[in-house]
């Protein structure tokens, strides 16, 4: 363990009282109450200060300055607070939680990586495991050689913090026990923004709300496993709400195999692939009140062949899509909203979709779609609906189509167009479809 601190000074006088058992520092009364104060600890061991404070059930206060350390371990009951943006731990390796720790609190601390990360891909600059009550508030975690903050089997809150410059993901939470990730800024990370995963599919209950996620790359490539602003994988009962997400290499929000996920009220700008995805083995997804502006595709409910089904897509705005994307797609980019099974699509507005405003089913993977009360503008095709052998029911009623150049509703067998505009004539050929009371102009 190596520690060096450059004192920046403290304004104002402090009351210093002797306290038994505090071998490394004095206790000072501050606005936050009694705390072990690291003032004058330039030649002391930061790990010893952390341990001493935790044993005495006291917070540890780090005055403004730079502290160099390596491989710190946070014991149970560790509470460290500092001067926001000025109390900086320049750390080599990972800051880990001690085995058996149940409560850890950090506030106003900067943790900055200085190399020395382990070879484990999933390690984090700050790595906490099995902590029932994590409280991280108004901290900064930056320049990690792997993940910024990695949590496993943790509950609590991560809030008002700033995570940037991680080589992998900014926040990576695995097998969480009802954690809240709220009001944070995550930016300039190599492969992901906020990831909520589970090793096996199950209930998770994480709430991801009110965060700003920016400039997320996909340095390790792939077709969607990297480059997402918010990524939910196998985690059920997750809420993704009221986040502002921009400039992600793939999706703003990507939910893969997570049941009962709610994706509501998010602003998704300039996504490299599909802005909002619910895919693979999921049941139950609510997508409502989201705004998508700029993406290769807008919103997709996909993979009925893998069990993906049961969703509502209500009250979203999707606009300004494009045909180019990060790989060669099966159908093509430029689709506003796509869905396959047991889904209601209602009250949405799609504008400027260069391929289809909506894609309804794919080959035989179409069942129980209700498409009603939507406004679809400025697209070659309004609704591309599957009429392939084995495709199921779709109800397409009371929608408004404007500036649709090839047809409001066209039948497709896989990628091949096989009908004219079914709002005008020919829908009786396809008894699985109900197409009524739509208006085109």
GROMACS .gro file of C-alpha atoms in nm:
model
  441
    1UNK     CA    1   0.000   0.000   0.000
    2UNK     CA    2   0.136   0.336  -0.098
    3UNK     CA    3  -0.014   0.669  -0.002
    4UNK     CA    4   0.077   1.024  -0.087
    5UNK     CA    5  -0.142   1.327  -0.028
    6UNK     CA    6  -0.090   1.679  -0.159
    7UNK     CA    7  -0.262   1.914   0.081
    8UNK     CA    8  -0.469   2.190  -0.071
    9UNK     CA    9  -0.563   2.335   0.265
   10UNK     CA   10  -0.886   2.379   0.457
   11UNK     CA   11  -1.056   2.711   0.514
   12UNK     CA   12  -1.167   2.795   0.867
   13UNK     CA   13  -1.073   2.662   1.208
   14UNK     CA   14  -1.163   2.317   1.335
   15UNK     CA   15  -1.216   2.192   1.688
   16UNK     CA   16  -0.973   1.907   1.766
   17UNK     CA   17  -1.047   1.677   2.060
   18UNK     CA   18  -0.850   1.373   2.178
   19UNK     CA   19  -1.019   1.040   2.119
   20UNK     CA   20  -0.901   0.703   2.250
   21UNK     CA   21  -0.799   0.443   1.998
   22UNK     CA   22  -0.751   0.675   1.698
   23UNK     CA   23  -0.389   0.612   1.620
   24UNK     CA   24  -0.372   0.771   1.276
   25UNK     CA   25  -0.571   1.093   1.280
   26UNK     CA   26  -0.768   1.335   1.489
   27UNK     CA   27  -1.145   1.376   1.510
   28UNK     CA   28  -1.302   1.698   1.395
   29UNK     CA   29  -1.654   1.822   1.420
   30UNK     CA   30  -1.786   1.933   1.082
   31UNK     CA   31  -2.121   2.015   0.934
   32UNK     CA   32  -2.177   1.644   0.882
   33UNK     CA   33  -2.107   1.553   1.246
   34UNK     CA   34  -1.818   1.357   1.404
   35UNK     CA   35  -1.577   1.200   1.157
   36UNK     CA   36  -1.226   1.062   1.146
   37UNK     CA   37  -1.032   1.332   0.960
   38UNK     CA   38  -0.743   1.242   0.729
   39UNK     CA   39  -0.579   1.585   0.772
   40UNK     CA   40  -0.211   1.547   0.845
   41UNK     CA   41  -0.213   1.188   0.723
   42UNK     CA   42   0.028   1.242   0.433
   43UNK     CA   43   0.266   0.976   0.565
   44UNK     CA   44   0.001   0.738   0.697
   45UNK     CA   45  -0.165   0.437   0.543
   46UNK     CA   46  -0.501   0.513   0.381
   47UNK     CA   47  -0.612   0.153   0.426
   48UNK     CA   48  -0.545   0.178   0.800
   49UNK     CA   49  -0.748   0.498   0.821
   50UNK     CA   50  -1.040   0.335   0.641
   51UNK     CA   51  -1.026   0.031   0.871
   52UNK     CA   52  -0.995   0.244   1.185
   53UNK     CA   53  -1.296   0.457   1.097
   54UNK     CA   54  -1.509   0.152   1.016
   55UNK     CA   55  -1.418  -0.021   1.343
   56UNK     CA   56  -1.521   0.288   1.537
   57UNK     CA   57  -1.845   0.321   1.339
   58UNK     CA   58  -1.737   0.665   1.212
   59UNK     CA   59  -1.711   0.825   0.869
   60UNK     CA   60  -1.370   0.901   0.725
   61UNK     CA   61  -1.332   1.254   0.589
   62UNK     CA   62  -1.081   1.311   0.308
   63UNK     CA   63  -1.000   1.681   0.274
   64UNK     CA   64  -0.934   1.821  -0.072
   65UNK     CA   65  -0.619   1.678  -0.224
   66UNK     CA   66  -0.477   1.386  -0.421
   67UNK     CA   67  -0.426   1.048  -0.251
   68UNK     CA   68  -0.227   0.779  -0.431
   69UNK     CA   69  -0.314   0.423  -0.335
   70UNK     CA   70  -0.338   0.070  -0.469
   71UNK     CA   71  -0.571  -0.225  -0.411
   72UNK     CA   72  -0.777  -0.066  -0.134
   73UNK     CA   73  -1.031  -0.287   0.044
   74UNK     CA   74  -1.347  -0.135   0.189
   75UNK     CA   75  -1.462  -0.313   0.507
   76UNK     CA   76  -1.814  -0.343   0.639
   77UNK     CA   77  -1.946  -0.008   0.756
   78UNK     CA   78  -1.693   0.193   0.555
   79UNK     CA   79  -1.818   0.550   0.513
   80UNK     CA   80  -1.589   0.786   0.322
   81UNK     CA   81  -1.678   1.141   0.226
   82UNK     CA   82  -1.487   1.432   0.083
   83UNK     CA   83  -1.501   1.760  -0.105
   84UNK     CA   84  -1.690   1.701  -0.428
   85UNK     CA   85  -1.454   1.708  -0.724
   86UNK     CA   86  -1.149   1.783  -0.506
   87UNK     CA   87  -1.093   1.477  -0.283
   88UNK     CA   88  -0.920   1.253  -0.538
   89UNK     CA   89  -0.795   0.899  -0.493
   90UNK     CA   90  -0.553   0.813  -0.773
   91UNK     CA   91  -0.579   0.436  -0.761
   92UNK     CA   92  -0.384   0.149  -0.910
   93UNK     CA   93  -0.580  -0.176  -0.941
   94UNK     CA   94  -0.935  -0.223  -0.811
   95UNK     CA   95  -1.096  -0.077  -0.500
   96UNK     CA   96  -1.271  -0.387  -0.361
   97UNK     CA   97  -1.520  -0.454  -0.087
   98UNK     CA   98  -1.417  -0.686   0.194
   99UNK     CA   99  -1.571  -1.030   0.216
  100UNK     CA  100  -1.886  -1.016   0.427
  101UNK     CA  101  -1.927  -0.639   0.408
  102UNK     CA  102  -2.294  -0.536   0.422
  103UNK     CA  103  -2.293  -0.154   0.413
  104UNK     CA  104  -2.060   0.084   0.229
  105UNK     CA  105  -2.111   0.458   0.172
  106UNK     CA  106  -1.909   0.692  -0.050
  107UNK     CA  107  -1.986   1.060  -0.102
  108UNK     CA  108  -1.800   1.344  -0.269
  109UNK     CA  109  -1.503   1.125  -0.367
  110UNK     CA  110  -1.315   1.109  -0.700
  111UNK     CA  111  -1.166   0.768  -0.782
  112UNK     CA  112  -0.939   0.782  -1.085
  113UNK     CA  113  -0.765   0.484  -1.239
  114UNK     CA  114  -0.389   0.480  -1.280
  115UNK     CA  115  -0.345   0.134  -1.433
  116UNK     CA  116  -0.283  -0.202  -1.269
  117UNK     CA  117  -0.626  -0.354  -1.344
  118UNK     CA  118  -0.637  -0.735  -1.324
  119UNK     CA  119  -0.665  -0.956  -1.630
  120UNK     CA  120  -1.030  -1.036  -1.545
  121UNK     CA  121  -1.249  -0.877  -1.813
  122UNK     CA  122  -1.532  -0.808  -1.570
  123UNK     CA  123  -1.328  -0.630  -1.304
  124UNK     CA  124  -1.403  -0.270  -1.213
  125UNK     CA  125  -1.208   0.025  -1.080
  126UNK     CA  126  -1.459   0.022  -0.793
  127UNK     CA  127  -1.577  -0.335  -0.738
  128UNK     CA  128  -1.837  -0.419  -0.474
  129UNK     CA  129  -1.973  -0.768  -0.407
  130UNK     CA  130  -2.257  -0.885  -0.185
  131UNK     CA  131  -2.326  -0.544  -0.031
  132UNK     CA  132  -2.688  -0.523   0.083
  133UNK     CA  133  -2.675  -0.145   0.121
  134UNK     CA  134  -2.444   0.044  -0.116
  135UNK     CA  135  -2.477   0.422  -0.104
  136UNK     CA  136  -2.271   0.610  -0.365
  137UNK     CA  137  -2.361   0.978  -0.396
  138UNK     CA  138  -2.199   1.270  -0.579
  139UNK     CA  139  -1.884   1.075  -0.664
  140UNK     CA  140  -1.670   1.057  -0.976
  141UNK     CA  141  -1.523   0.736  -1.118
  142UNK     CA  142  -1.302   0.789  -1.420
  143UNK     CA  143  -1.040   0.639  -1.648
  144UNK     CA  144  -1.089   0.275  -1.553
  145UNK     CA  145  -0.899   0.016  -1.754
  146UNK     CA  146  -1.206  -0.213  -1.732
  147UNK     CA  147  -1.552  -0.124  -1.593
  148UNK     CA  148  -1.591   0.196  -1.395
  149UNK     CA  149  -1.823   0.065  -1.120
  150UNK     CA  150  -1.892  -0.307  -1.097
  151UNK     CA  151  -2.158  -0.436  -0.858
  152UNK     CA  152  -2.251  -0.797  -0.794
  153UNK     CA  153  -2.536  -0.910  -0.564
  154UNK     CA  154  -2.577  -0.555  -0.434
  155UNK     CA  155  -2.869  -0.335  -0.329
  156UNK     CA  156  -2.888   0.034  -0.244
  157UNK     CA  157  -2.847   0.351  -0.449
  158UNK     CA  158  -2.603   0.494  -0.701
  159UNK     CA  159  -2.696   0.858  -0.753
  160UNK     CA  160  -2.578   1.200  -0.868
  161UNK     CA  161  -2.242   1.055  -0.970
  162UNK     CA  162  -2.028   1.089  -1.282
  163UNK     CA  163  -1.864   0.790  -1.449
  164UNK     CA  164  -1.647   0.847  -1.754
  165UNK     CA  165  -1.362   0.709  -1.959
  166UNK     CA  166  -1.408   0.339  -1.873
  167UNK     CA  167  -1.258   0.097  -2.124
  168UNK     CA  168  -1.561  -0.133  -2.082
  169UNK     CA  169  -1.891  -0.017  -1.922
  170UNK     CA  170  -1.947   0.278  -1.694
  171UNK     CA  171  -2.171   0.085  -1.452
  172UNK     CA  172  -2.200  -0.295  -1.464
  173UNK     CA  173  -2.446  -0.445  -1.213
  174UNK     CA  174  -2.491  -0.824  -1.194
  175UNK     CA  175  -2.752  -1.018  -0.994
  176UNK     CA  176  -2.871  -0.703  -0.818
  177UNK     CA  177  -3.109  -0.706  -0.523
  178UNK     CA  178  -3.322  -0.402  -0.602
  179UNK     CA  179  -3.065  -0.133  -0.669
  180UNK     CA  180  -3.152   0.223  -0.783
  181UNK     CA  181  -2.930   0.393  -1.041
  182UNK     CA  182  -3.057   0.746  -1.061
  183UNK     CA  183  -2.946   1.093  -1.164
  184UNK     CA  184  -2.599   0.990  -1.283
  185UNK     CA  185  -2.395   1.095  -1.586
  186UNK     CA  186  -2.218   0.816  -1.777
  187UNK     CA  187  -2.007   0.920  -2.074
  188UNK     CA  188  -1.723   0.830  -2.309
  189UNK     CA  189  -1.704   0.459  -2.231
  190UNK     CA  190  -1.558   0.193  -2.459
  191UNK     CA  191  -1.830  -0.074  -2.474
  192UNK     CA  192  -2.135   0.019  -2.265
  193UNK     CA  193  -2.303   0.278  -2.047
  194UNK     CA  194  -2.522   0.121  -1.775
  195UNK     CA  195  -2.545  -0.260  -1.783
  196UNK     CA  196  -2.789  -0.457  -1.564
  197UNK     CA  197  -2.728  -0.829  -1.614
  198UNK     CA  198  -2.788  -1.161  -1.443
  199UNK     CA  199  -2.594  -1.484  -1.476
  200UNK     CA  200  -2.927  -1.668  -1.506
  201UNK     CA  201  -3.266  -1.529  -1.602
  202UNK     CA  202  -3.465  -1.403  -1.304
  203UNK     CA  203  -3.621  -1.119  -1.108
  204UNK     CA  204  -3.390  -0.822  -1.057
  205UNK     CA  205  -3.592  -0.509  -0.977
  206UNK     CA  206  -3.331  -0.249  -1.067
  207UNK     CA  207  -3.460   0.105  -1.133
  208UNK     CA  208  -3.259   0.306  -1.389
  209UNK     CA  209  -3.404   0.656  -1.382
  210UNK     CA  210  -3.309   1.012  -1.467
  211UNK     CA  211  -2.958   0.939  -1.593
  212UNK     CA  212  -2.765   1.107  -1.874
  213UNK     CA  213  -2.573   0.863  -2.095
  214UNK     CA  214  -2.351   0.999  -2.372
  215UNK     CA  215  -2.100   0.884  -2.632
  216UNK     CA  216  -2.088   0.508  -2.581
  217UNK     CA  217  -1.866   0.321  -2.825
  218UNK     CA  218  -1.847  -0.045  -2.929
  219UNK     CA  219  -1.471  -0.092  -2.927
  220UNK     CA  220  -1.502  -0.471  -2.912
  221UNK     CA  221  -1.742  -0.483  -3.209
  222UNK     CA  222  -2.032  -0.727  -3.238
  223UNK     CA  223  -2.394  -0.688  -3.346
  224UNK     CA  224  -2.542  -0.548  -3.027
  225UNK     CA  225  -2.365  -0.696  -2.726
  226UNK     CA  226  -2.155  -0.378  -2.704
  227UNK     CA  227  -2.224  -0.012  -2.768
  228UNK     CA  228  -2.552   0.030  -2.578
  229UNK     CA  229  -2.641   0.320  -2.351
  230UNK     CA  230  -2.855   0.107  -2.118
  231UNK     CA  231  -2.848  -0.271  -2.152
  232UNK     CA  232  -3.071  -0.515  -1.959
  233UNK     CA  233  -2.981  -0.884  -1.996
  234UNK     CA  234  -3.180  -1.167  -1.833
  235UNK     CA  235  -3.292  -0.923  -1.562
  236UNK     CA  236  -3.666  -0.912  -1.490
  237UNK     CA  237  -3.874  -0.634  -1.340
  238UNK     CA  238  -3.635  -0.357  -1.444
  239UNK     CA  239  -3.758  -0.001  -1.494
  240UNK     CA  240  -3.577   0.224  -1.745
  241UNK     CA  241  -3.742   0.564  -1.718
  242UNK     CA  242  -3.678   0.931  -1.790
  243UNK     CA  243  -3.320   0.892  -1.909
  244UNK     CA  244  -3.146   1.110  -2.168
  245UNK     CA  245  -2.933   0.893  -2.396
  246UNK     CA  246  -2.736   1.013  -2.698
  247UNK     CA  247  -2.469   0.907  -2.943
  248UNK     CA  248  -2.449   0.536  -2.868
  249UNK     CA  249  -2.288   0.305  -3.125
  250UNK     CA  250  -2.582   0.061  -3.104
  251UNK     CA  251  -2.897   0.103  -2.892
  252UNK     CA  252  -3.000   0.371  -2.647
  253UNK     CA  253  -3.194   0.105  -2.451
  254UNK     CA  254  -3.156  -0.266  -2.521
  255UNK     CA  255  -3.347  -0.527  -2.318
  256UNK     CA  256  -3.247  -0.885  -2.397
  257UNK     CA  257  -3.436  -1.176  -2.237
  258UNK     CA  258  -3.571  -0.970  -1.948
  259UNK     CA  259  -3.935  -1.022  -1.844
  260UNK     CA  260  -4.162  -0.740  -1.727
  261UNK     CA  261  -3.930  -0.459  -1.833
  262UNK     CA  262  -4.070  -0.105  -1.853
  263UNK     CA  263  -3.901   0.143  -2.090
  264UNK     CA  264  -4.079   0.474  -2.050
  265UNK     CA  265  -4.021   0.844  -2.102
  266UNK     CA  266  -3.668   0.818  -2.238
  267UNK     CA  267  -3.506   1.059  -2.485
  268UNK     CA  268  -3.298   0.863  -2.736
  269UNK     CA  269  -3.088   1.065  -2.981
  270UNK     CA  270  -2.859   0.957  -3.262
  271UNK     CA  271  -2.842   0.583  -3.198
  272UNK     CA  272  -2.619   0.383  -3.431
  273UNK     CA  273  -2.855   0.086  -3.464
  274UNK     CA  274  -3.206   0.024  -3.318
  275UNK     CA  275  -3.277   0.295  -3.060
  276UNK     CA  276  -3.500   0.082  -2.832
  277UNK     CA  277  -3.494  -0.297  -2.839
  278UNK     CA  278  -3.684  -0.571  -2.655
  279UNK     CA  279  -3.547  -0.894  -2.794
  280UNK     CA  280  -3.496  -1.269  -2.758
  281UNK     CA  281  -3.655  -1.464  -2.472
  282UNK     CA  282  -3.872  -1.203  -2.298
  283UNK     CA  283  -4.236  -1.189  -2.193
  284UNK     CA  284  -4.389  -0.858  -2.095
  285UNK     CA  285  -4.248  -0.524  -2.211
  286UNK     CA  286  -4.402  -0.178  -2.179
  287UNK     CA  287  -4.257   0.083  -2.414
  288UNK     CA  288  -4.433   0.417  -2.378
  289UNK     CA  289  -4.372   0.789  -2.404
  290UNK     CA  290  -4.024   0.757  -2.551
  291UNK     CA  291  -3.876   1.000  -2.805
  292UNK     CA  292  -3.644   0.862  -3.072
  293UNK     CA  293  -3.474   1.113  -3.302
  294UNK     CA  294  -3.203   0.979  -3.529
  295UNK     CA  295  -3.132   0.604  -3.548
  296UNK     CA  296  -3.095   0.323  -3.800
  297UNK     CA  297  -3.421   0.172  -3.662
  298UNK     CA  298  -3.660   0.318  -3.407
  299UNK     CA  299  -3.828   0.060  -3.180
  300UNK     CA  300  -3.819  -0.318  -3.220
  301UNK     CA  301  -4.001  -0.601  -3.040
  302UNK     CA  302  -3.821  -0.900  -3.186
  303UNK     CA  303  -3.743  -1.273  -3.177
  304UNK     CA  304  -4.081  -1.442  -3.142
  305UNK     CA  305  -3.889  -1.748  -3.265
  306UNK     CA  306  -3.691  -1.731  -2.938
  307UNK     CA  307  -3.997  -1.668  -2.720
  308UNK     CA  308  -4.004  -1.287  -2.738
  309UNK     CA  309  -4.366  -1.175  -2.699
  310UNK     CA  310  -4.624  -0.975  -2.503
  311UNK     CA  311  -4.571  -0.600  -2.526
  312UNK     CA  312  -4.732  -0.261  -2.560
  313UNK     CA  313  -4.582   0.017  -2.775
  314UNK     CA  314  -4.784   0.326  -2.691
  315UNK     CA  315  -4.743   0.700  -2.732
  316UNK     CA  316  -4.389   0.712  -2.872
  317UNK     CA  317  -4.241   0.951  -3.128
  318UNK     CA  318  -3.993   0.804  -3.378
  319UNK     CA  319  -3.835   1.027  -3.643
  320UNK     CA  320  -3.541   1.096  -3.871
  321UNK     CA  321  -3.422   0.743  -3.933
  322UNK     CA  322  -3.157   0.637  -4.184
  323UNK     CA  323  -3.065   0.340  -4.403
  324UNK     CA  324  -2.708   0.289  -4.288
  325UNK     CA  325  -2.605   0.094  -3.977
  326UNK     CA  326  -2.311  -0.082  -3.814
  327UNK     CA  327  -2.351  -0.415  -4.003
  328UNK     CA  328  -2.537  -0.572  -4.298
  329UNK     CA  329  -2.896  -0.637  -4.179
  330UNK     CA  330  -3.138  -0.914  -4.274
  331UNK     CA  331  -3.414  -0.681  -4.391
  332UNK     CA  332  -3.255  -0.337  -4.398
  333UNK     CA  333  -3.231  -0.038  -4.172
  334UNK     CA  334  -3.475   0.252  -4.179
  335UNK     CA  335  -3.773   0.094  -3.995
  336UNK     CA  336  -3.974   0.303  -3.749
  337UNK     CA  337  -4.147   0.040  -3.530
  338UNK     CA  338  -4.128  -0.339  -3.565
  339UNK     CA  339  -4.315  -0.607  -3.371
  340UNK     CA  340  -4.404  -0.974  -3.407
  341UNK     CA  341  -4.628  -1.125  -3.140
  342UNK     CA  342  -4.898  -1.044  -2.882
  343UNK     CA  343  -4.840  -0.669  -2.902
  344UNK     CA  344  -5.053  -0.355  -2.914
  345UNK     CA  345  -4.909  -0.062  -3.113
  346UNK     CA  346  -5.116   0.249  -3.053
  347UNK     CA  347  -5.093   0.627  -3.043
  348UNK     CA  348  -4.745   0.648  -3.192
  349UNK     CA  349  -4.611   0.897  -3.446
  350UNK     CA  350  -4.349   0.784  -3.698
  351UNK     CA  351  -4.199   1.033  -3.943
  352UNK     CA  352  -3.917   1.002  -4.195
  353UNK     CA  353  -3.856   0.628  -4.197
  354UNK     CA  354  -3.669   0.555  -4.522
  355UNK     CA  355  -3.775   0.186  -4.547
  356UNK     CA  356  -4.097   0.107  -4.353
  357UNK     CA  357  -4.283   0.317  -4.098
  358UNK     CA  358  -4.383  -0.017  -3.939
  359UNK     CA  359  -4.285  -0.376  -3.993
  360UNK     CA  360  -4.549  -0.620  -3.867
  361UNK     CA  361  -4.420  -0.974  -3.841
  362UNK     CA  362  -4.143  -1.157  -4.024
  363UNK     CA  363  -4.228  -1.467  -4.225
  364UNK     CA  364  -4.447  -1.694  -4.005
  365UNK     CA  365  -4.352  -1.496  -3.692
  366UNK     CA  366  -4.668  -1.288  -3.668
  367UNK     CA  367  -4.936  -1.334  -3.402
  368UNK     CA  368  -5.195  -1.112  -3.241
  369UNK     CA  369  -5.082  -0.764  -3.339
  370UNK     CA  370  -5.321  -0.472  -3.292
  371UNK     CA  371  -5.211  -0.157  -3.476
  372UNK     CA  372  -5.447   0.132  -3.419
  373UNK     CA  373  -5.457   0.509  -3.390
  374UNK     CA  374  -5.104   0.576  -3.518
  375UNK     CA  375  -4.980   0.857  -3.743
  376UNK     CA  376  -4.732   0.739  -4.007
  377UNK     CA  377  -4.567   1.000  -4.228
  378UNK     CA  378  -4.299   1.026  -4.494
  379UNK     CA  379  -4.203   0.668  -4.567
  380UNK     CA  380  -4.203   0.448  -4.879
  381UNK     CA  381  -4.423   0.189  -4.701
  382UNK     CA  382  -4.660   0.258  -4.412
  383UNK     CA  383  -4.706  -0.094  -4.274
  384UNK     CA  384  -4.517  -0.392  -4.415
  385UNK     CA  385  -4.724  -0.684  -4.284
  386UNK     CA  386  -4.634  -1.051  -4.317
  387UNK     CA  387  -4.859  -1.263  -4.536
  388UNK     CA  388  -4.619  -1.557  -4.546
  389UNK     CA  389  -4.756  -1.906  -4.486
  390UNK     CA  390  -4.815  -1.961  -4.116
  391UNK     CA  391  -4.846  -1.593  -4.022
  392UNK     CA  392  -5.115  -1.511  -3.766
  393UNK     CA  393  -5.362  -1.236  -3.684
  394UNK     CA  394  -5.302  -0.865  -3.731
  395UNK     CA  395  -5.560  -0.589  -3.690
  396UNK     CA  396  -5.467  -0.261  -3.864
  397UNK     CA  397  -5.736   0.000  -3.808
  398UNK     CA  398  -5.792   0.374  -3.768
  399UNK     CA  399  -5.442   0.483  -3.862
  400UNK     CA  400  -5.344   0.796  -4.056
  401UNK     CA  401  -5.096   0.762  -4.345
  402UNK     CA  402  -4.948   1.070  -4.508
  403UNK     CA  403  -4.685   1.105  -4.778
  404UNK     CA  404  -4.645   0.729  -4.815
  405UNK     CA  405  -4.506   0.674  -5.164
  406UNK     CA  406  -4.550   0.298  -5.230
  407UNK     CA  407  -4.852   0.203  -5.022
  408UNK     CA  408  -5.009   0.238  -4.680
  409UNK     CA  409  -5.030  -0.137  -4.605
  410UNK     CA  410  -4.837  -0.386  -4.818
  411UNK     CA  411  -4.814  -0.765  -4.781
  412UNK     CA  412  -4.469  -0.924  -4.760
  413UNK     CA  413  -4.342  -1.280  -4.766
  414UNK     CA  414  -4.021  -1.242  -4.575
  415UNK     CA  415  -3.838  -0.961  -4.756
  416UNK     CA  416  -4.040  -0.990  -5.081
  417UNK     CA  417  -4.331  -0.754  -5.149
  418UNK     CA  418  -4.626  -0.961  -5.279
  419UNK     CA  419  -4.928  -0.727  -5.274
  420UNK     CA  420  -5.050  -0.384  -5.361
  421UNK     CA  421  -5.191  -0.140  -5.108
  422UNK     CA  422  -5.429  -0.349  -4.898
  423UNK     CA  423  -5.611  -0.041  -4.768
  424UNK     CA  424  -5.740   0.002  -5.124
  425UNK     CA  425  -5.810  -0.354  -5.240
  426UNK     CA  426  -5.711  -0.715  -5.199
  427UNK     CA  427  -5.717  -0.758  -4.821
  428UNK     CA  428  -5.979  -1.033  -4.857
  429UNK     CA  429  -5.703  -1.257  -4.991
  430UNK     CA  430  -5.554  -1.261  -4.643
  431UNK     CA  431  -5.814  -1.371  -4.387
  432UNK     CA  432  -5.567  -1.337  -4.101
  433UNK     CA  433  -5.566  -0.959  -4.154
  434UNK     CA  434  -5.829  -0.701  -4.055
  435UNK     CA  435  -5.762  -0.370  -4.233
  436UNK     CA  436  -6.030  -0.106  -4.178
  437UNK     CA  437  -6.098   0.267  -4.142
  438UNK     CA  438  -5.746   0.383  -4.224
  439UNK     CA  439  -5.699   0.719  -4.393
  440UNK     CA  440  -5.432   0.813  -4.646
  441UNK     CA  441  -5.340   1.153  -4.784
   0.00000   0.00000   0.00000
